[in-house]
Coordinates of C-alpha atoms in Angstrom, one line a residue:
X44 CA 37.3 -20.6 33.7
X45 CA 39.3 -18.7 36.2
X46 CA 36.4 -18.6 39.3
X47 CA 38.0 -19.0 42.6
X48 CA 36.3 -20.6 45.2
X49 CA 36.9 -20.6 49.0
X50 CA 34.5 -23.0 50.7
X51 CA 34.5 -22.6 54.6
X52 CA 38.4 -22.7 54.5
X53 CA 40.5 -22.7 58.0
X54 CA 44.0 -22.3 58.8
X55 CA 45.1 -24.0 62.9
X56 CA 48.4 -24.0 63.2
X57 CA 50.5 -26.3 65.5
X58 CA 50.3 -23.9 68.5
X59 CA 46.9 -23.4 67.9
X60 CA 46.3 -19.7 66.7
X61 CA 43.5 -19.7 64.2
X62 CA 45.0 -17.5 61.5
X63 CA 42.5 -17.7 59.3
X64 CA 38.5 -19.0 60.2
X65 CA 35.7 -20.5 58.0
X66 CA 36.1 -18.0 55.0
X67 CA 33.6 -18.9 52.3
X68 CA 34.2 -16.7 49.4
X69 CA 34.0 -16.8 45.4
X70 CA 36.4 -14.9 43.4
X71 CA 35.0 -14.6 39.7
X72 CA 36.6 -15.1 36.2
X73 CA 38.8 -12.2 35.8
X74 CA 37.7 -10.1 38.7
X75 CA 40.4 -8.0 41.0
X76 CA 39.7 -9.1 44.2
X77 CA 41.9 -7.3 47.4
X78 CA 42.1 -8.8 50.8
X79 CA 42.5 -6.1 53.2
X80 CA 42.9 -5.5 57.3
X81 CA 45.4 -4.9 59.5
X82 CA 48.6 -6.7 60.0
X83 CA 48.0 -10.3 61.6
X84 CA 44.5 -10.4 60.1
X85 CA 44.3 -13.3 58.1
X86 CA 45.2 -12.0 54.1
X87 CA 48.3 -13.6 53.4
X88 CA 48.1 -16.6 54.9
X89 CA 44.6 -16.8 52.9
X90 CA 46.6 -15.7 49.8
X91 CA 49.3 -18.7 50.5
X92 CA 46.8 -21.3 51.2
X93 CA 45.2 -20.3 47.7
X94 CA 48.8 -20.7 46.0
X95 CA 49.3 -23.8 47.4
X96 CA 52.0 -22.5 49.9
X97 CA 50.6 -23.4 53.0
X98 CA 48.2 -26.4 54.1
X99 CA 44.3 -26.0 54.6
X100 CA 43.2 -27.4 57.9
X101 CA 39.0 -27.2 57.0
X102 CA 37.5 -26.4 53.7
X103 CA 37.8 -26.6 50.5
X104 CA 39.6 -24.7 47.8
X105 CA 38.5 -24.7 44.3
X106 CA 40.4 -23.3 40.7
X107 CA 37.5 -23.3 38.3
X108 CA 35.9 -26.9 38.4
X109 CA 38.8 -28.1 39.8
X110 CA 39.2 -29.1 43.6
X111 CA 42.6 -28.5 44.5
X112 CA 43.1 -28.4 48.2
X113 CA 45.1 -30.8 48.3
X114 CA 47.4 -30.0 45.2
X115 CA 50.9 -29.0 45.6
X116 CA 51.4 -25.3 44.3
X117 CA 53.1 -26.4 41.1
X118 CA 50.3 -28.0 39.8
X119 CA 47.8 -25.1 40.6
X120 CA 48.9 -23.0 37.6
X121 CA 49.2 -20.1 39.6
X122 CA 51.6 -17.1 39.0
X123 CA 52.6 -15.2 42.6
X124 CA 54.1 -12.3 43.0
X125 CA 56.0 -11.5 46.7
X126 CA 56.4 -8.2 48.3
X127 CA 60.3 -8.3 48.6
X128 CA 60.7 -9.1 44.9
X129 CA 62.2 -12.5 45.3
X130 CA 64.9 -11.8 41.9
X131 CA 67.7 -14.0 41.0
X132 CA 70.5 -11.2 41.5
X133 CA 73.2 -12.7 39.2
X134 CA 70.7 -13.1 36.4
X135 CA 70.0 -10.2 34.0
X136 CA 66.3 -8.9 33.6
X137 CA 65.6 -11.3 30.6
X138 CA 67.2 -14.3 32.3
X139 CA 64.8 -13.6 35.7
X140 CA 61.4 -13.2 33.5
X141 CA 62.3 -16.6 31.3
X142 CA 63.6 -18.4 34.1
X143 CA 60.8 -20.3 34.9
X144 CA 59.7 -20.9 30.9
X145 CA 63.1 -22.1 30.5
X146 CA 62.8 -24.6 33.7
X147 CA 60.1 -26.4 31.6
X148 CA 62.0 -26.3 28.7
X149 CA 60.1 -24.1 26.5
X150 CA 61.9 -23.9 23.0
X151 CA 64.2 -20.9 23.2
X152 CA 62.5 -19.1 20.3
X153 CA 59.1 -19.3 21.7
X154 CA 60.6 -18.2 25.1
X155 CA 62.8 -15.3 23.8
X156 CA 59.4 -14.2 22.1
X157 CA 57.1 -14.6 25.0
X158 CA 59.9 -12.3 27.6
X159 CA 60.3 -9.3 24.5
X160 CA 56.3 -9.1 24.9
X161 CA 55.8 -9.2 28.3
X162 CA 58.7 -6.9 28.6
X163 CA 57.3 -4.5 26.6
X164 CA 54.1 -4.6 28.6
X165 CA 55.5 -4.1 31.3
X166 CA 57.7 -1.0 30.1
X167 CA 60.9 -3.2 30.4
X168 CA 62.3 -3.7 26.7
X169 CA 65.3 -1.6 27.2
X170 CA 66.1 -2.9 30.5
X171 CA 66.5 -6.5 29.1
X172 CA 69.9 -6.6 30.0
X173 CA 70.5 -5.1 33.2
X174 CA 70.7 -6.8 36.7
X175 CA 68.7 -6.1 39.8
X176 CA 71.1 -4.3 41.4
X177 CA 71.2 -1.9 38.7
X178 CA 67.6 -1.1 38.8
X179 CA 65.3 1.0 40.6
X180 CA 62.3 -0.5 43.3
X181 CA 59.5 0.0 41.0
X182 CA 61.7 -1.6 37.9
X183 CA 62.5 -4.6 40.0
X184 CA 58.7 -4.8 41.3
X185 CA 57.7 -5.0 36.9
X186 CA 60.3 -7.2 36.8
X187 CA 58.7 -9.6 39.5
X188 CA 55.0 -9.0 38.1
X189 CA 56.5 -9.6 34.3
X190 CA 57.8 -12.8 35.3
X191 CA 53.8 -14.1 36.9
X192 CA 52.8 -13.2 33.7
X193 CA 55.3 -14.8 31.5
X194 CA 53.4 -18.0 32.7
X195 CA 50.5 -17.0 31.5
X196 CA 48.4 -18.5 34.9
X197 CA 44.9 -19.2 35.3
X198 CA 45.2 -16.4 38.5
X199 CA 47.6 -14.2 39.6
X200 CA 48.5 -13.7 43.9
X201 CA 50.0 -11.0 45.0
X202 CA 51.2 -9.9 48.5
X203 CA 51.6 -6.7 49.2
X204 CA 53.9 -6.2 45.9
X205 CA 54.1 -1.9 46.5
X206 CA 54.9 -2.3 49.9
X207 CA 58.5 -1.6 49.6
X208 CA 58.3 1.3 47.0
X209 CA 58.4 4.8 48.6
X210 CA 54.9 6.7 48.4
X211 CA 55.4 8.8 44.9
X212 CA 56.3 5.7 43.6
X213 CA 53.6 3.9 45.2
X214 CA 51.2 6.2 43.6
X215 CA 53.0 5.5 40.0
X216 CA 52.6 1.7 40.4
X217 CA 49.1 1.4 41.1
X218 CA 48.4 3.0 38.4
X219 CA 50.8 0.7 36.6
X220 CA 48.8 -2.2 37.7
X221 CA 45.2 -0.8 37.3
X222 CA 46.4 -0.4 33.4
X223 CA 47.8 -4.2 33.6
X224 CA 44.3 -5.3 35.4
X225 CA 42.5 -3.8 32.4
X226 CA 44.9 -5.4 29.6
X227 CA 45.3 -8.7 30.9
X228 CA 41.3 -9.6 32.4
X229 CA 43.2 -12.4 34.7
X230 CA 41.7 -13.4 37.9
X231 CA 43.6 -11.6 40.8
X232 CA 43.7 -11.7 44.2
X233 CA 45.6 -9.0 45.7
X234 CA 46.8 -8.2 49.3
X235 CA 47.5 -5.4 51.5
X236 CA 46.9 -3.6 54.1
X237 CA 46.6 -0.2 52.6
X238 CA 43.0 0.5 52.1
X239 CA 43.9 3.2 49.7
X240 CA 45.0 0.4 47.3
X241 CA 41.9 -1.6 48.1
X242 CA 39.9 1.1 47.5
X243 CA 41.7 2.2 44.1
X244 CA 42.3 -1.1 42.6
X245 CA 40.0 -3.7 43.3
X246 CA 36.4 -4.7 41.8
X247 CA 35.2 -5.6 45.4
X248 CA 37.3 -5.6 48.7
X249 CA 37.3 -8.2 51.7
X250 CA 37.9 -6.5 54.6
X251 CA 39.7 -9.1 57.2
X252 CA 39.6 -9.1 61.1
X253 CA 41.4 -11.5 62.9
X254 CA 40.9 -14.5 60.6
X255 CA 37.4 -13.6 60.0
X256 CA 35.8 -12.5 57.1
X257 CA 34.0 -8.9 58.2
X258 CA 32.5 -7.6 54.5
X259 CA 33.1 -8.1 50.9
X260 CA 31.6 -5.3 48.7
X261 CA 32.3 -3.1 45.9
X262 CA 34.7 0.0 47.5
X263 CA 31.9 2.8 47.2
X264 CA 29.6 0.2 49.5
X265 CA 32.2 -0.6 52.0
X266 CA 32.7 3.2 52.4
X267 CA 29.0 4.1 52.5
X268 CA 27.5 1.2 53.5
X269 CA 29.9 -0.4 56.5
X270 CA 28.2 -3.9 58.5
X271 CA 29.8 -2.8 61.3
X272 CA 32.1 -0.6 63.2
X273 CA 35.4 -2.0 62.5
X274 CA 34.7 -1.7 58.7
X275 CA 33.8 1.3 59.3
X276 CA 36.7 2.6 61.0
X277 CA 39.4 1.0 58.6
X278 CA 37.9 1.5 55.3
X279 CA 38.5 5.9 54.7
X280 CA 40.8 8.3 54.9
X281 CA 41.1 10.3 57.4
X282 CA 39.2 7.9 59.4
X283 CA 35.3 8.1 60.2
X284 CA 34.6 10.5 63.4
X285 CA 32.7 8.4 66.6
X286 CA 31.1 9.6 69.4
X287 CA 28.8 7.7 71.8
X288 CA 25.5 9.0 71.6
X289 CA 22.1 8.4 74.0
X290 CA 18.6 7.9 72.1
X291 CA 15.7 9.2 73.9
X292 CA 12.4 10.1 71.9
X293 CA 13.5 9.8 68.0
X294 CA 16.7 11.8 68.9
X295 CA 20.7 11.2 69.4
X296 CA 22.2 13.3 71.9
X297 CA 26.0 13.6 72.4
X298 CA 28.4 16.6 73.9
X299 CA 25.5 19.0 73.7
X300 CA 24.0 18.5 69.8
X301 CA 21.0 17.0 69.4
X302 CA 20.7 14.8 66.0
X303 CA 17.3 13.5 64.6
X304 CA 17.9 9.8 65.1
X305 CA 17.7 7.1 62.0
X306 CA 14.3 5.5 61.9
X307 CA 15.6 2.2 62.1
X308 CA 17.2 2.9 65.5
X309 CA 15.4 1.9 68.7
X310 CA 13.6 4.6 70.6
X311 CA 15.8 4.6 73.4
X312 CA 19.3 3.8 74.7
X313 CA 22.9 3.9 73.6
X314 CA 24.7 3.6 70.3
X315 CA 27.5 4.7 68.1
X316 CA 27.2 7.7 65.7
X317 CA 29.6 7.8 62.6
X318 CA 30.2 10.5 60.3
X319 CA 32.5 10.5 57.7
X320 CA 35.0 13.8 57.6
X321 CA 33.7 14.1 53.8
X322 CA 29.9 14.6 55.5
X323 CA 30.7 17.7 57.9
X324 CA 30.9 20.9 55.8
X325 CA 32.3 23.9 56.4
X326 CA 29.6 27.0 57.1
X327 CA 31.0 30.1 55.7
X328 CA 29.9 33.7 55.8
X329 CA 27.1 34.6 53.3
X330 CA 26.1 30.3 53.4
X331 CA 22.1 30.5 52.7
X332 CA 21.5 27.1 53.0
X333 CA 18.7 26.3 55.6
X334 CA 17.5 22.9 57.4
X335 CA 20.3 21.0 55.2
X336 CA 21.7 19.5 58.0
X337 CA 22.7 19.7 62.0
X338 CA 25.0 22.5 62.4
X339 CA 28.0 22.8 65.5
X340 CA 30.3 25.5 66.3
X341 CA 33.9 24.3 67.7
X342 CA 37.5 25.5 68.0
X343 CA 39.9 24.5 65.5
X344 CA 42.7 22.6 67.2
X345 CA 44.9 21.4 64.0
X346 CA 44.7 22.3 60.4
X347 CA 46.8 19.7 57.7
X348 CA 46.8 22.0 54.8
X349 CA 47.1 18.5 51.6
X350 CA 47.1 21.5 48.4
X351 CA 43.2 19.8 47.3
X352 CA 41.9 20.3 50.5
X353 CA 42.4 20.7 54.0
X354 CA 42.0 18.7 57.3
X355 CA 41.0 20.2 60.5
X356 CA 40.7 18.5 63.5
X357 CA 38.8 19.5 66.6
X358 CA 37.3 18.3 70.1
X359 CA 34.0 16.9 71.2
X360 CA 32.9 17.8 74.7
X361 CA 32.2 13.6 74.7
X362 CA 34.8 10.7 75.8
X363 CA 36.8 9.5 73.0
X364 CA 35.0 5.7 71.7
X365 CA 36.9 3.0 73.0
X366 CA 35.5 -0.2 71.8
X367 CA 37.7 -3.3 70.4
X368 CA 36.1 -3.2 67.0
X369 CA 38.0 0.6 66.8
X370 CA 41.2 -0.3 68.7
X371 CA 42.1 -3.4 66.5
X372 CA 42.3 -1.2 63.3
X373 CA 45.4 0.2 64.4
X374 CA 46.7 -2.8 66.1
X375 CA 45.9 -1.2 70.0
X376 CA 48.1 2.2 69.0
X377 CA 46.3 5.3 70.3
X378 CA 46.2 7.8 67.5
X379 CA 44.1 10.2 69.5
X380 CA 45.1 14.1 69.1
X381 CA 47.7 14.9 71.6
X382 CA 46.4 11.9 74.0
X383 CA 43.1 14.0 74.7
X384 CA 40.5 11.8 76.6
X385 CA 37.9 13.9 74.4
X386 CA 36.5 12.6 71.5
X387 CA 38.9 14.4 68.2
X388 CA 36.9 15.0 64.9
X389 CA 38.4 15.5 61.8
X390 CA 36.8 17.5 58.8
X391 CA 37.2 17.5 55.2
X392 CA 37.3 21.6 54.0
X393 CA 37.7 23.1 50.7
X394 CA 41.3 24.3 50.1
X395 CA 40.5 28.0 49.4
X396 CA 39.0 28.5 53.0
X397 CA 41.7 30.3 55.4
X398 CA 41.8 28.7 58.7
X399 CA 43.7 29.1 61.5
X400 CA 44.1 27.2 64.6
X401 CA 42.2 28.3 67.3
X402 CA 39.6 29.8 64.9
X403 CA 36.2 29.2 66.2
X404 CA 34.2 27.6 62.9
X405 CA 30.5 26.2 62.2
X406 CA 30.0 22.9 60.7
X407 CA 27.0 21.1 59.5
X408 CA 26.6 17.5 59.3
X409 CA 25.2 15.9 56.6
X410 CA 22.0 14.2 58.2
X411 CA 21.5 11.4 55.6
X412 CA 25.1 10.0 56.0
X413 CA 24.8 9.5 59.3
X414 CA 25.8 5.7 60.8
X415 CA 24.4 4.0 64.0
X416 CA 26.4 0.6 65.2
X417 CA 25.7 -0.9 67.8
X418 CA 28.3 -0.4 71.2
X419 CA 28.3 -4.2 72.1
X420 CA 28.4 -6.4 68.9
X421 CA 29.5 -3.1 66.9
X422 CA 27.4 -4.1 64.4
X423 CA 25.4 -1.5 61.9
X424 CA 21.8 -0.4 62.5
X425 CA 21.7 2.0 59.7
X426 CA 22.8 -0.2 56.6
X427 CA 19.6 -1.1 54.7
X428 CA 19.3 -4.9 54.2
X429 CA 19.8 -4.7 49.8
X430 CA 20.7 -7.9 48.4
X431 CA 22.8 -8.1 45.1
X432 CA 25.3 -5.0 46.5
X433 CA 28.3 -7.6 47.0
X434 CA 27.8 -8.5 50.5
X435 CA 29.0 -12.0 50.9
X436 CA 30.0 -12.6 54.6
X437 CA 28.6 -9.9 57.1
X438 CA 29.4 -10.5 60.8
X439 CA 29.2 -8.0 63.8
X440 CA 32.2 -6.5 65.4

């Protein structure tokens, strides 16, 4: 048994930041888990207290039945893997993946067999004799992930091991590693804080805020079913589209549109619409759909053109959101649209479509994707109570 188990675990350190707070989470036998938020959040000192690497101040940390909070990280039977590769440069590819078989003095013939298989695994057999310098990032990062697995650990760790790898070759390793995930069945926990490497390689994601533990859910529930705003803003690409909306008699109003409000929201006040860019559709001539959905006409400000599809961004006649939940995802940055104090949307379009910008479009938004958080504790009041989605920590904000 490979099961994980994080029992109200806590991190203080000596100047008093609480890096990581009262995480309670269970990992199962051979699932991929990914911790995910933005830099400063939490994940790797998490990962490192799990390894062994760094002490737990509260909680409990459990490897199958064992409790091993207080082991030291050789005993844990743990294989890590780091995001600057960590090699041994003098020593040849062989020599770094047997390096620590050969530290406990594994017979040479059963080590020599163990590195040609692994090798081969990880598409390094004809590399066996090179050095680091003579290889490229994504050879040195098999290299580093060969040599966990030479081990053969109850779990595998990794920090953000694609980090340093330009983006095609980004791409090509997370594919690399969702083939190794399905081969090897070994309990992983992996960090990063690219959510399109959550979203692509893990069996559920825990989305981190400031120590906390926000949401952990399969990736197609975190997308459509966010706990609260913050998740909703980091998890999706481009990013979900906000806008401050008042309730009055069953309805939303915002910047002139009028949007049947969510039964579960309260007759009147203020709240937080969300609407994915993947929900707003582009209305084109000859279009003989009727009451699907809340249609809008705007001017098109900027059009990113990706080859699949296209982007096109516009502006709301409504203040931009400003909330904490929003402006912690990209660490206090302002990304908006050429510093505009209006609210900037962002559609998802097909690719065959010709616009322009300054092209004056109608959209429609999908009605029944719709999200409602609240503007104080930023928490959902759309997301249907379901138990048994994955959900094992949900807080507000």
């Amino acid at each position: 048994m490979s099961v994980i188990v994080l029992d109200s675990v806590a991190k203080v350190f000596p100047n008093g930041v609480r890096a990581v707070d009262s995480v309670s989470l269970t990992i199962a036998d051979g699932e991929f888990m990914v911790l995910v938020g933005p830099s400063g959040c939490g994940k790797s000192t998490l990962l490192r207290m799990i390894a062994g690497l760094e002490d737990v101040t509260e909680g409990d940390i459990m490897l199958g039945e064992r409790v091993v909070t207080d082991e030291p990280a050789r005993r844990r039977n743990i294989s890590m893997v780091f995001q600057n590769y960590a090699l041994y440069p003098h020593m040849t590819v062989r020599e770094n993946l047997g390096f620590g078989m050969k530290l406990r003095h594994v017979p040479r013939k059963e080590l020599r067999a163990k590195v040609d298989e692994v090798a081969n695994i990880v598409g390094l057999g004809s590399l066996l004799d090179r050095k680091p310098s003579q290889l490229s990032g994504g050879q040195r990062q098999r290299v580093a992930i060969g040599r966990a697995m030479v081990r053969q650990p109850d779990a595998y760790l990794m920090d953000e091991p694609l980090s340093n790898l330009d983006a095609k070759l980004r791409v090509a390793m997370r594919a690399e590693l969702a083939k190794l995930r399905e081969r090897l069945g070994v309990t992983t926990v992996y960090v990063t804080h690219d959510q399109v490497e959550a979203m692509t390689l893990g069996d559920r994601v825990a989305v981190m805020r400031d120590g906390v533990l926000q949401q952990v859910d399969t990736p197609q529930h975190l997308f459509r079913q966010p706990v609260n705003l913050f998740v909703a803003a980091f998890i999706g690409s481009p990013t979900i589209n906000l806008v401050d909306a008042d309730l009055a008699d069953g309805t939303a109003h915002f910047a002139g549109i009028t949007l049947p409000a969510h039964e579960a929201l309260p007759r009147q006040g203020r709240v937080v619409l969300g609407i994915r860019p993947t929900d707003i559709s582009l209305v084109t001539e000859g279009d003989m759909r009727v009451g699907q959905g809340t249609r809008l006409n705007v001017v098109v400000d900027v059009v990113e053109n990706l080859g699949s599809q296209q982007n096109i961004f516009f502006h709301l006649d409504a203040p931009r959101v400003v909330v904490d939940a929003v402006r912690s995802v990209t660490d206090g940055e302002e990304t908006q649209l050429l510093m505009d104090d209006r609210a900037t949307w962002v559609a998802v379009i097909d690719d065959r479509v010709t616009v322009r910008p300054g092209d004056a479009v109608e959209l429609e938004i999908r009605l029944e994707r719709v999200h409602a958080f609240d503007p104080d504790s930023g928490a959902s009041l759309t997301v249907p109570d379901e138990p048994g989605t994955g959900v094992t920590n949900v807080l507000s904000g």
